[in-house]
């Protein structure tokens, strides 16, 4: 269970299957898979107590490559299947693997209700801003102007923000990571520790159909100025500590400030509080380019989970009652069909 003290009970090898991993060479999914396999032993998870559920898409091949129980379900319906799994056995660790198209297009309704209900699970949304499996059509997160087989003159759709969607749906844990970044495992660990629905957006490079779309903040040369890694109780610093984010109190928006001689307090740099929902929204909505991309745990404020409420309700409803299947079947309008004698 994800509220237990982590005890190493396995090795990364124990989480690898005998299946050939088949993604395009250079796909960011390989890095995410390895990060998850490395993380599992460190959080004390057990393969026989773990279930991976996916929908449809490149990322949804994931369950084949994890030596656990798994379901490769239908497009957009992974949250519904995962809910059934968790209600049937609340002791299982349930992970949902999905993509920007799977979770936010055909599966948007299911994703919303999973987050609203607060099922205890981890949702890893691989965001490459494109439909990779079906050969490069634009997705709900594709940027305006994206040229694809379905938008040859450039997309005119305003893109969806996965984390804004999750926060607006009532999500209580919102985080971001990058497929090849060494800090991704710590984000996964934080998601696992959270009791409830933990939503993690992973920026994942599609080398074939949308290569380097995240390069302005993921490339090594751009990382210092393009990435803001958040830590609870620590100042929001980036650019090797020479810049930070300050809230303009006049109209409540972030502004970038210079930090002189490491004195971030004098510059008014905001200290990150993972339980502050309003600030979380501001961090998610920061315009790309003008601000760094907020990464790590953006919001973490637990509340009672869906399955715990269902279990408690069932216990209360069954008090003083003995299970009797025959009585249940016979309740209401019943009749008996007598066997007629055999006629020759």
XYZ file of C-alpha atoms in Angstrom:
344
model
C 0.000 0.000 0.000
C 1.230 3.495 -0.722
C 0.946 4.624 2.894
C 3.495 2.099 4.142
C 7.122 2.905 4.917
C 9.107 2.035 1.775
C 11.026 -1.221 2.147
C 13.078 -2.538 -0.741
C 11.565 -5.907 -1.585
C 12.653 -6.230 -5.218
C 15.123 -5.029 -7.835
C 14.443 -3.201 -11.110
C 14.999 -6.518 -12.931
C 12.036 -8.012 -11.080
C 9.781 -5.509 -12.854
C 10.976 -6.305 -16.379
C 9.018 -8.754 -18.540
C 10.300 -11.094 -21.231
C 8.487 -9.034 -23.879
C 10.477 -7.144 -26.495
C 10.014 -3.430 -25.823
C 8.746 -2.000 -29.072
C 8.620 1.752 -29.445
C 10.309 3.849 -32.105
C 14.084 4.161 -31.551
C 14.683 7.267 -29.470
C 11.120 7.449 -28.111
C 10.818 9.052 -24.678
C 8.657 6.138 -23.525
C 11.798 4.033 -23.011
C 13.095 6.509 -20.431
C 9.763 6.622 -18.599
C 9.611 2.819 -18.489
C 13.086 2.619 -16.967
C 12.252 5.359 -14.457
C 9.170 3.459 -13.305
C 11.051 0.150 -13.082
C 13.783 1.805 -11.008
C 11.240 3.525 -8.774
C 9.198 0.441 -7.856
C 11.787 -1.212 -5.580
C 12.543 2.108 -3.891
C 8.928 2.652 -2.839
C 8.586 -0.907 -1.554
C 5.995 -1.919 -4.132
C 5.458 -5.621 -4.896
C 4.769 -6.956 -8.403
C 2.034 -9.293 -7.179
C 0.219 -6.364 -5.568
C 0.538 -3.962 -8.493
C -1.719 -3.376 -11.503
C -1.011 -1.244 -14.567
C -4.048 -0.193 -16.614
C -3.777 1.555 -19.970
C -6.008 2.714 -22.790
C -4.936 3.032 -26.423
C -1.861 4.773 -27.801
C 1.903 4.394 -27.889
C 2.157 4.805 -24.112
C -0.545 2.199 -23.569
C 1.802 -0.653 -24.469
C 3.258 -0.059 -21.007
C 1.521 -2.943 -19.154
C 3.196 -5.483 -21.466
C 6.595 -4.349 -20.212
C 5.896 -4.398 -16.464
C 6.109 -7.729 -14.628
C 2.847 -7.087 -12.781
C -0.837 -7.574 -13.365
C -2.089 -5.381 -16.175
C -4.945 -4.441 -18.469
C -4.541 -2.993 -21.961
C -8.076 -1.677 -22.317
C -9.976 0.383 -24.901
C -9.558 3.974 -25.972
C -10.063 6.414 -23.113
C -11.572 3.864 -20.716
C -8.577 3.035 -18.540
C -9.989 5.109 -15.617
C -13.228 3.091 -15.649
C -11.380 -0.240 -15.584
C -8.971 1.020 -12.922
C -11.917 2.098 -10.771
C -13.373 -1.405 -10.973
C -10.013 -2.940 -10.047
C -9.580 -0.672 -7.025
C -13.136 -1.193 -5.770
C -12.789 -4.963 -6.134
C -9.531 -4.965 -4.158
C -8.612 -1.658 -2.473
C -5.319 -3.173 -1.301
C -3.879 -3.153 -4.830
C -1.536 -0.434 -6.101
C -3.159 0.808 -9.295
C -1.289 2.795 -11.954
C -2.981 4.276 -15.032
C -0.870 4.841 -18.139
C -2.380 7.159 -20.725
C -1.571 9.776 -23.346
C -2.749 13.267 -24.202
C -5.179 11.944 -26.813
C -6.344 8.920 -24.835
C -6.976 10.851 -21.609
C -8.146 14.233 -22.851
C -10.117 13.477 -26.006
C -12.232 10.317 -26.044
C -11.297 9.675 -22.410
C -11.738 13.198 -21.084
C -15.001 12.425 -19.315
C -13.572 9.318 -17.656
C -10.413 11.128 -16.558
C -12.443 13.973 -15.085
C -14.629 11.689 -12.983
C -11.689 9.613 -11.751
C -10.036 12.783 -10.447
C -13.297 14.167 -9.067
C -13.999 10.945 -7.187
C -10.402 10.812 -5.934
C -9.698 7.141 -6.537
C -6.439 6.092 -4.885
C -4.232 5.541 -7.945
C -1.416 7.096 -9.945
C -2.223 8.570 -13.368
C 0.791 9.004 -15.645
C -0.172 11.073 -18.693
C 2.476 10.942 -21.422
C 2.137 14.237 -23.263
C 3.841 14.441 -26.670
C 1.272 16.852 -28.126
C 0.494 14.523 -31.019
C -1.275 11.271 -31.913
C 1.739 9.043 -32.471
C 0.154 5.606 -32.812
C -2.201 6.683 -35.601
C 0.556 8.485 -37.500
C 0.806 12.064 -36.392
C -2.613 13.702 -36.277
C -2.923 16.720 -33.993
C -4.103 15.986 -30.435
C -5.977 18.001 -27.772
C -2.637 19.375 -26.498
C -1.150 20.259 -29.907
C -0.235 23.916 -30.228
C -1.877 26.401 -32.551
C -0.189 26.104 -35.925
C 0.752 22.420 -35.570
C 0.995 20.922 -39.056
C -0.146 17.329 -39.230
C -1.974 14.931 -41.595
C -5.272 16.171 -40.123
C -4.237 19.855 -40.067
C -1.977 20.357 -43.110
C -2.393 24.151 -42.926
C -1.805 24.255 -39.166
C -4.113 23.614 -36.235
C -6.377 26.470 -35.185
C -7.490 24.749 -31.963
C -6.496 26.250 -28.620
C -4.636 23.443 -26.820
C -5.780 21.855 -23.586
C -3.497 22.025 -20.543
C -3.433 18.584 -18.862
C -2.577 19.946 -15.414
C -5.150 22.747 -15.633
C -7.711 20.130 -16.639
C -6.735 17.923 -13.686
C -6.826 20.776 -11.201
C -10.167 21.983 -12.536
C -11.576 18.452 -12.264
C -10.889 18.432 -8.530
C -7.521 16.667 -8.603
C -5.708 16.798 -5.271
C -2.225 15.954 -6.551
C -0.792 17.584 -9.657
C 2.796 17.133 -10.814
C 4.970 17.383 -13.903
C 8.089 15.627 -15.085
C 10.230 15.146 -18.189
C 10.815 11.738 -19.766
C 14.639 11.830 -19.652
C 15.101 14.006 -16.571
C 16.807 12.407 -13.571
C 14.226 13.933 -11.219
C 11.315 11.984 -12.726
C 11.643 9.118 -10.174
C 11.233 11.529 -7.255
C 8.027 12.830 -8.848
C 6.784 9.244 -9.178
C 7.619 8.565 -5.529
C 5.690 11.643 -4.413
C 2.703 10.519 -6.485
C 2.823 7.081 -4.867
C 2.963 8.567 -1.356
C -0.152 10.643 -2.005
C -3.329 8.966 -0.767
C -5.797 9.599 -3.570
C -5.707 10.281 -7.298
C -2.209 11.469 -8.205
C -1.970 13.096 -11.648
C 1.462 13.330 -13.277
C 1.980 14.954 -16.674
C 5.177 13.692 -18.308
C 6.576 15.703 -21.207
C 7.511 12.924 -23.631
C 9.284 13.450 -26.917
C 7.816 11.837 -30.052
C 10.921 11.588 -32.204
C 8.969 10.714 -35.371
C 5.954 13.017 -35.483
C 6.698 15.883 -33.071
C 10.425 15.836 -32.427
C 11.881 18.491 -30.126
C 8.566 20.244 -29.488
C 9.694 20.653 -25.869
C 13.300 21.542 -26.713
C 12.893 25.209 -25.670
C 12.906 24.034 -22.056
C 14.187 20.427 -22.139
C 17.418 20.838 -24.108
C 20.481 21.023 -21.904
C 21.315 24.495 -23.167
C 17.831 25.751 -22.260
C 17.175 23.820 -19.053
C 18.488 26.326 -16.520
C 16.271 29.154 -17.746
C 13.421 26.992 -18.971
C 12.774 24.735 -15.983
C 11.491 25.620 -12.518
C 11.730 22.585 -10.251
C 9.453 23.016 -7.263
C 10.156 21.782 -3.736
C 7.771 22.296 -0.839
C 9.016 24.949 1.585
C 11.752 26.153 -0.764
C 11.941 29.337 -2.865
C 10.905 29.227 -6.516
C 14.339 29.691 -8.065
C 15.680 28.898 -11.517
C 18.563 29.915 -13.796
C 21.023 28.433 -11.284
C 19.493 30.460 -8.482
C 19.963 33.833 -10.148
C 16.274 34.293 -10.942
C 13.041 33.610 -9.109
C 9.293 34.074 -9.178
C 7.561 36.756 -7.168
C 3.826 37.372 -6.887
C 2.805 40.860 -7.924
C 0.334 41.735 -5.184
C -1.405 44.448 -7.204
C -2.981 42.151 -9.789
C -1.928 38.709 -8.487
C 0.341 37.349 -11.154
C 3.858 35.961 -11.194
C 6.784 38.072 -12.318
C 10.425 37.111 -12.825
C 12.923 38.843 -10.548
C 16.708 38.826 -10.328
C 18.287 37.354 -7.210
C 21.416 39.181 -6.058
C 24.013 37.414 -3.877
C 21.640 34.495 -3.230
C 19.349 36.777 -1.237
C 16.066 35.440 -2.603
C 14.113 36.755 0.391
C 15.128 40.343 -0.368
C 13.943 39.825 -3.952
C 10.558 38.688 -2.663
C 10.766 35.225 -4.217
C 7.737 33.065 -3.441
C 8.223 29.991 -1.229
C 6.437 26.945 -2.621
C 3.504 25.585 -0.637
C 2.129 22.423 -2.247
C -1.234 22.869 -0.496
C -1.894 26.302 -2.009
C -4.361 25.638 -4.819
C -4.480 29.221 -6.082
C -0.718 29.373 -6.506
C -0.778 25.941 -8.144
C -3.171 27.299 -10.752
C -0.898 30.289 -11.377
C 2.113 28.015 -11.817
C 0.306 25.790 -14.311
C -0.961 28.731 -16.350
C 2.358 30.596 -16.706
C 2.831 31.510 -20.412
C 5.488 29.431 -22.145
C 8.579 31.343 -23.149
C 8.001 34.294 -20.855
C 8.278 32.036 -17.813
C 9.986 28.738 -16.991
C 7.897 25.561 -16.983
C 6.828 24.540 -13.468
C 7.994 20.979 -12.750
C 7.865 18.613 -9.793
C 4.957 18.536 -7.357
C 2.779 21.549 -8.093
C -0.126 20.697 -5.782
C -0.599 18.114 -3.039
C -3.551 18.400 -0.662
C -5.086 14.994 0.191
C -8.700 14.284 1.074
C -10.632 11.016 1.697
C -10.555 8.603 -1.225
C -13.446 7.240 -3.262
C -12.869 3.568 -2.505
C -12.532 4.175 1.241
C -15.936 5.879 1.230
C -17.493 3.014 -0.761
C -16.041 0.391 1.590
C -17.235 2.318 4.657
C -20.705 2.689 3.161
C -20.931 -1.043 2.411
C -19.866 -1.940 5.940
C -22.479 0.379 7.412
C -25.191 -0.926 5.095
C -24.460 -4.562 6.034
C -24.529 -4.116 9.802
C -26.868 -6.556 11.473
C -27.485 -8.464 8.276
C -26.422 -11.996 7.470
C -25.548 -12.758 3.844
C -28.223 -14.969 2.301
C -28.047 -15.283 -1.474
C -31.134 -17.475 -1.696
C -33.216 -14.990 0.260
C -32.019 -12.205 -2.025
C -32.910 -14.174 -5.147
C -36.329 -15.084 -3.748
C -37.171 -11.553 -2.702
C -40.053 -9.903 -4.561
C -42.027 -11.588 -7.296
C -40.895 -15.194 -7.600
C -42.478 -18.353 -8.931
C -41.566 -21.973 -9.383
C -41.769 -23.844 -12.681
C -42.677 -27.444 -11.999
C -41.224 -30.091 -14.248
C -43.819 -31.551 -16.570
C -44.016 -35.326 -16.960
C -42.170 -36.712 -19.940
C -44.586 -37.454 -22.794
C -43.747 -40.071 -25.419
